[in-house]
Amino acid sequence: MQTKNFTHVNAANQPTMVDVGAKAPTRRVARARCRVVLGEELLARVQAGEMPSHKGPVLHTAILAGIMGAKRTSELIPLCHPLGLDDCKVTIEPDGPSALRVECTAVVTGRTGVEMEALTGATVAALTIYDMCKAFSHDITIESVQLVEKTGGKSDFHRAENL
């Protein structure tokens, strides 16, 4: 078995940013997802657009928040490289009778991957749903935040579809 080391620690065991300057830019894509469990009644209200908000419709606002979150990932995660994303898409779809599936796909042509951007985008969208629905119920959960796939770097990753 290959020994792995943490990437953000130098030889003196101090935090450090990873030097990606010698890497060749490649097209990198990452997709992450999570699940927001609202309950059947609240999900029906969200889908019907029955929840008035000055922020706008719940799902549209969450999509915008997810994209904005992905774009600002380097401001939230220590030592994360700032990336000019080529593309970022957030989708929100029903997942059974009581939940929503939130998915974020981030794309960049660069020297480092976009996994953290995809994970941040999905999570921020889910948190926005929670924030906008909490007046109706605090019994909302965000589950199974996970990287689904990534391509374009040193190694690709594909998770078996289980959510």
PDB file of C-alpha atoms in Angstrom:
ATOM      1  CA  MET A   1       0.000   0.000   0.000  1.00  0.00           C
ATOM      2  CA  GLN A   2       1.309   3.434  -0.946  1.00  0.00           C
ATOM      3  CA  THR A   3       2.051   5.855   1.898  1.00  0.00           C
ATOM      4  CA  LYS A   4       0.216   9.147   1.486  1.00  0.00           C
ATOM      5  CA  ASN A   5       1.064  12.476   3.041  1.00  0.00           C
ATOM      6  CA  PHE A   6      -1.112  15.473   3.718  1.00  0.00           C
ATOM      7  CA  THR A   7      -0.659  17.950   0.891  1.00  0.00           C
ATOM      8  CA  HIS A   8      -0.923  21.158   2.923  1.00  0.00           C
ATOM      9  CA  VAL A   9       1.909  20.403   5.365  1.00  0.00           C
ATOM     10  CA  ASN A  10       5.580  21.084   4.629  1.00  0.00           C
ATOM     11  CA  ALA A  11       8.671  19.151   5.767  1.00  0.00           C
ATOM     12  CA  ALA A  12       8.701  21.120   9.037  1.00  0.00           C
ATOM     13  CA  ASN A  13       5.105  20.003   9.711  1.00  0.00           C
ATOM     14  CA  GLN A  14       3.806  23.559   9.161  1.00  0.00           C
ATOM     15  CA  PRO A  15       0.753  24.534   7.098  1.00  0.00           C
ATOM     16  CA  THR A  16       1.625  25.500   3.537  1.00  0.00           C
ATOM     17  CA  MET A  17      -0.095  26.204   0.263  1.00  0.00           C
ATOM     18  CA  VAL A  18       0.570  23.567  -2.388  1.00  0.00           C
ATOM     19  CA  ASP A  19       2.826  24.878  -5.160  1.00  0.00           C
ATOM     20  CA  VAL A  20       1.021  24.044  -8.409  1.00  0.00           C
ATOM     21  CA  GLY A  21       3.196  26.253 -10.622  1.00  0.00           C
ATOM     22  CA  ALA A  22       4.972  23.367 -12.348  1.00  0.00           C
ATOM     23  CA  LYS A  23       1.752  21.550 -13.236  1.00  0.00           C
ATOM     24  CA  ALA A  24       0.356  21.830 -16.742  1.00  0.00           C
ATOM     25  CA  PRO A  25      -3.098  23.378 -16.969  1.00  0.00           C
ATOM     26  CA  THR A  26      -5.774  20.827 -17.843  1.00  0.00           C
ATOM     27  CA  ARG A  27      -9.546  20.874 -17.987  1.00  0.00           C
ATOM     28  CA  ARG A  28     -10.791  19.756 -14.594  1.00  0.00           C
ATOM     29  CA  VAL A  29     -14.358  18.891 -13.695  1.00  0.00           C
ATOM     30  CA  ALA A  30     -15.797  17.959 -10.303  1.00  0.00           C
ATOM     31  CA  ARG A  31     -19.346  17.066  -9.336  1.00  0.00           C
ATOM     32  CA  ALA A  32     -20.600  16.955  -5.759  1.00  0.00           C
ATOM     33  CA  ARG A  33     -23.992  16.359  -4.249  1.00  0.00           C
ATOM     34  CA  CYS A  34     -25.961  16.335  -1.053  1.00  0.00           C
ATOM     35  CA  ARG A  35     -29.505  15.722   0.073  1.00  0.00           C
ATOM     36  CA  VAL A  36     -31.801  18.100   1.943  1.00  0.00           C
ATOM     37  CA  VAL A  37     -34.566  16.328   3.840  1.00  0.00           C
ATOM     38  CA  LEU A  38     -37.482  18.712   4.355  1.00  0.00           C
ATOM     39  CA  GLY A  39     -40.411  16.402   5.010  1.00  0.00           C
ATOM     40  CA  GLU A  40     -43.290  15.821   2.616  1.00  0.00           C
ATOM     41  CA  GLU A  41     -45.391  18.859   3.526  1.00  0.00           C
ATOM     42  CA  LEU A  42     -42.552  21.372   3.402  1.00  0.00           C
ATOM     43  CA  LEU A  43     -41.159  19.889   0.174  1.00  0.00           C
ATOM     44  CA  ALA A  44     -44.596  20.220  -1.439  1.00  0.00           C
ATOM     45  CA  ARG A  45     -44.762  23.877  -0.399  1.00  0.00           C
ATOM     46  CA  VAL A  46     -41.275  24.585  -1.766  1.00  0.00           C
ATOM     47  CA  GLN A  47     -42.070  22.892  -5.074  1.00  0.00           C
ATOM     48  CA  ALA A  48     -45.364  24.770  -5.379  1.00  0.00           C
ATOM     49  CA  GLY A  49     -43.634  28.110  -4.759  1.00  0.00           C
ATOM     50  CA  GLU A  50     -45.929  28.819  -1.797  1.00  0.00           C
ATOM     51  CA  MET A  51     -43.229  30.266   0.431  1.00  0.00           C
ATOM     52  CA  PRO A  52     -43.061  34.052   0.021  1.00  0.00           C
ATOM     53  CA  SER A  53     -39.584  35.506   0.429  1.00  0.00           C
ATOM     54  CA  HIS A  54     -37.933  38.806  -0.339  1.00  0.00           C
ATOM     55  CA  LYS A  55     -34.917  36.784  -1.455  1.00  0.00           C
ATOM     56  CA  GLY A  56     -36.938  35.174  -4.241  1.00  0.00           C
ATOM     57  CA  PRO A  57     -38.127  31.612  -4.863  1.00  0.00           C
ATOM     58  CA  VAL A  58     -36.371  29.098  -2.611  1.00  0.00           C
ATOM     59  CA  LEU A  59     -34.890  26.914  -5.334  1.00  0.00           C
ATOM     60  CA  HIS A  60     -33.761  29.762  -7.596  1.00  0.00           C
ATOM     61  CA  THR A  61     -32.167  31.564  -4.656  1.00  0.00           C
ATOM     62  CA  ALA A  62     -30.395  28.363  -3.569  1.00  0.00           C
ATOM     63  CA  ILE A  63     -29.011  27.811  -7.078  1.00  0.00           C
ATOM     64  CA  LEU A  64     -27.606  31.354  -7.158  1.00  0.00           C
ATOM     65  CA  ALA A  65     -26.152  30.953  -3.650  1.00  0.00           C
ATOM     66  CA  GLY A  66     -24.502  27.668  -4.609  1.00  0.00           C
ATOM     67  CA  ILE A  67     -22.797  29.221  -7.634  1.00  0.00           C
ATOM     68  CA  MET A  68     -21.714  32.235  -5.566  1.00  0.00           C
ATOM     69  CA  GLY A  69     -20.374  29.911  -2.848  1.00  0.00           C
ATOM     70  CA  ALA A  70     -18.381  27.856  -5.345  1.00  0.00           C
ATOM     71  CA  LYS A  71     -16.815  31.034  -6.737  1.00  0.00           C
ATOM     72  CA  ARG A  72     -15.720  32.099  -3.231  1.00  0.00           C
ATOM     73  CA  THR A  73     -14.365  28.771  -1.992  1.00  0.00           C
ATOM     74  CA  SER A  74     -10.810  30.052  -1.571  1.00  0.00           C
ATOM     75  CA  GLU A  75     -12.112  32.689   0.868  1.00  0.00           C
ATOM     76  CA  LEU A  76     -13.639  29.967   3.056  1.00  0.00           C
ATOM     77  CA  ILE A  77     -11.191  27.044   2.941  1.00  0.00           C
ATOM     78  CA  PRO A  78      -7.681  27.789   4.236  1.00  0.00           C
ATOM     79  CA  LEU A  79      -4.906  27.446   1.635  1.00  0.00           C
ATOM     80  CA  CYS A  80      -7.375  26.703  -1.170  1.00  0.00           C
ATOM     81  CA  HIS A  81      -6.213  28.233  -4.457  1.00  0.00           C
ATOM     82  CA  PRO A  82      -8.457  30.965  -5.870  1.00  0.00           C
ATOM     83  CA  LEU A  83      -9.844  29.748  -9.186  1.00  0.00           C
ATOM     84  CA  GLY A  84     -11.554  31.550 -12.024  1.00  0.00           C
ATOM     85  CA  LEU A  85     -14.198  28.948 -12.772  1.00  0.00           C
ATOM     86  CA  ASP A  86     -14.955  28.281 -16.437  1.00  0.00           C
ATOM     87  CA  ASP A  87     -18.402  27.027 -15.499  1.00  0.00           C
ATOM     88  CA  CYS A  88     -20.500  26.168 -12.470  1.00  0.00           C
ATOM     89  CA  LYS A  89     -23.931  24.599 -12.496  1.00  0.00           C
ATOM     90  CA  VAL A  90     -26.184  23.848  -9.544  1.00  0.00           C
ATOM     91  CA  THR A  91     -29.236  21.654  -9.970  1.00  0.00           C
ATOM     92  CA  ILE A  92     -31.912  20.913  -7.394  1.00  0.00           C
ATOM     93  CA  GLU A  93     -34.365  18.098  -7.979  1.00  0.00           C
ATOM     94  CA  PRO A  94     -36.821  16.084  -5.883  1.00  0.00           C
ATOM     95  CA  ASP A  95     -35.318  12.988  -4.310  1.00  0.00           C
ATOM     96  CA  GLY A  96     -38.216  10.929  -3.064  1.00  0.00           C
ATOM     97  CA  PRO A  97     -41.324  12.301  -1.357  1.00  0.00           C
ATOM     98  CA  SER A  98     -39.556  14.347   1.320  1.00  0.00           C
ATOM     99  CA  ALA A  99     -36.142  15.468   0.061  1.00  0.00           C
ATOM    100  CA  LEU A 100     -34.234  17.423  -2.546  1.00  0.00           C
ATOM    101  CA  ARG A 101     -31.022  16.387  -4.278  1.00  0.00           C
ATOM    102  CA  VAL A 102     -28.601  19.281  -4.698  1.00  0.00           C
ATOM    103  CA  GLU A 103     -25.799  18.833  -7.200  1.00  0.00           C
ATOM    104  CA  CYS A 104     -22.979  21.192  -8.160  1.00  0.00           C
ATOM    105  CA  THR A 105     -20.638  20.732 -11.109  1.00  0.00           C
ATOM    106  CA  ALA A 106     -17.600  23.003 -11.258  1.00  0.00           C
ATOM    107  CA  VAL A 107     -15.253  23.300 -14.242  1.00  0.00           C
ATOM    108  CA  VAL A 108     -11.894  25.009 -14.608  1.00  0.00           C
ATOM    109  CA  THR A 109      -8.938  24.873 -16.956  1.00  0.00           C
ATOM    110  CA  GLY A 110      -6.085  25.119 -14.515  1.00  0.00           C
ATOM    111  CA  ARG A 111      -3.334  23.550 -12.452  1.00  0.00           C
ATOM    112  CA  THR A 112      -5.462  22.390  -9.524  1.00  0.00           C
ATOM    113  CA  GLY A 113      -8.768  20.620  -9.136  1.00  0.00           C
ATOM    114  CA  VAL A 114     -12.214  21.954  -8.376  1.00  0.00           C
ATOM    115  CA  GLU A 115     -13.449  19.372  -5.866  1.00  0.00           C
ATOM    116  CA  MET A 116     -13.683  21.917  -3.059  1.00  0.00           C
ATOM    117  CA  GLU A 117     -15.607  24.327  -5.290  1.00  0.00           C
ATOM    118  CA  ALA A 118     -18.140  21.626  -6.210  1.00  0.00           C
ATOM    119  CA  LEU A 119     -18.525  20.543  -2.570  1.00  0.00           C
ATOM    120  CA  THR A 120     -18.855  24.146  -1.402  1.00  0.00           C
ATOM    121  CA  GLY A 121     -21.412  24.964  -4.101  1.00  0.00           C
ATOM    122  CA  ALA A 122     -23.627  21.996  -3.207  1.00  0.00           C
ATOM    123  CA  THR A 123     -23.359  22.703   0.507  1.00  0.00           C
ATOM    124  CA  VAL A 124     -24.054  26.440   0.260  1.00  0.00           C
ATOM    125  CA  ALA A 125     -27.108  25.741  -1.894  1.00  0.00           C
ATOM    126  CA  ALA A 126     -28.334  23.240   0.731  1.00  0.00           C
ATOM    127  CA  LEU A 127     -27.692  25.702   3.552  1.00  0.00           C
ATOM    128  CA  THR A 128     -29.672  28.336   1.654  1.00  0.00           C
ATOM    129  CA  ILE A 129     -32.635  25.973   1.395  1.00  0.00           C
ATOM    130  CA  TYR A 130     -32.377  25.389   5.134  1.00  0.00           C
ATOM    131  CA  ASP A 131     -32.153  29.111   5.850  1.00  0.00           C
ATOM    132  CA  MET A 132     -35.162  29.961   3.726  1.00  0.00           C
ATOM    133  CA  CYS A 133     -37.290  27.096   5.136  1.00  0.00           C
ATOM    134  CA  LYS A 134     -36.349  27.205   8.824  1.00  0.00           C
ATOM    135  CA  ALA A 135     -39.263  29.530   9.658  1.00  0.00           C
ATOM    136  CA  PHE A 136     -41.570  26.631   8.754  1.00  0.00           C
ATOM    137  CA  SER A 137     -39.542  23.849  10.400  1.00  0.00           C
ATOM    138  CA  HIS A 138     -36.178  23.285  12.047  1.00  0.00           C
ATOM    139  CA  ASP A 139     -36.547  19.557  11.436  1.00  0.00           C
ATOM    140  CA  ILE A 140     -34.533  19.803   8.221  1.00  0.00           C
ATOM    141  CA  THR A 141     -31.368  17.797   7.657  1.00  0.00           C
ATOM    142  CA  ILE A 142     -28.544  18.049   5.157  1.00  0.00           C
ATOM    143  CA  GLU A 143     -27.165  14.599   4.416  1.00  0.00           C
ATOM    144  CA  SER A 144     -24.559  12.746   2.409  1.00  0.00           C
ATOM    145  CA  VAL A 145     -22.356  15.595   1.242  1.00  0.00           C
ATOM    146  CA  GLN A 146     -19.998  13.834  -1.139  1.00  0.00           C
ATOM    147  CA  LEU A 147     -17.785  14.140  -4.162  1.00  0.00           C
ATOM    148  CA  VAL A 148     -19.429  12.156  -6.960  1.00  0.00           C
ATOM    149  CA  GLU A 149     -16.689  12.451  -9.561  1.00  0.00           C
ATOM    150  CA  LYS A 150     -13.637  14.393 -10.619  1.00  0.00           C
ATOM    151  CA  THR A 151     -11.632  14.315 -13.815  1.00  0.00           C
ATOM    152  CA  GLY A 152      -8.658  16.069 -15.329  1.00  0.00           C
ATOM    153  CA  GLY A 153      -5.952  15.903 -12.685  1.00  0.00           C
ATOM    154  CA  LYS A 154      -3.357  13.334 -11.694  1.00  0.00           C
ATOM    155  CA  SER A 155      -6.119  10.790 -11.079  1.00  0.00           C
ATOM    156  CA  ASP A 156      -9.815  10.573 -11.827  1.00  0.00           C
ATOM    157  CA  PHE A 157     -12.444   9.570  -9.288  1.00  0.00           C
ATOM    158  CA  HIS A 158     -15.932   8.166  -9.833  1.00  0.00           C
ATOM    159  CA  ARG A 159     -18.180   7.211  -6.924  1.00  0.00           C
ATOM    160  CA  ALA A 160     -20.733   4.474  -7.408  1.00  0.00           C
ATOM    161  CA  GLU A 161     -24.159   6.110  -7.620  1.00  0.00           C
ATOM    162  CA  ASN A 162     -25.692   5.529  -4.191  1.00  0.00           C
ATOM    163  CA  LEU A 163     -27.593   8.698  -3.357  1.00  0.00           C
TER     164      LEU A 163
END
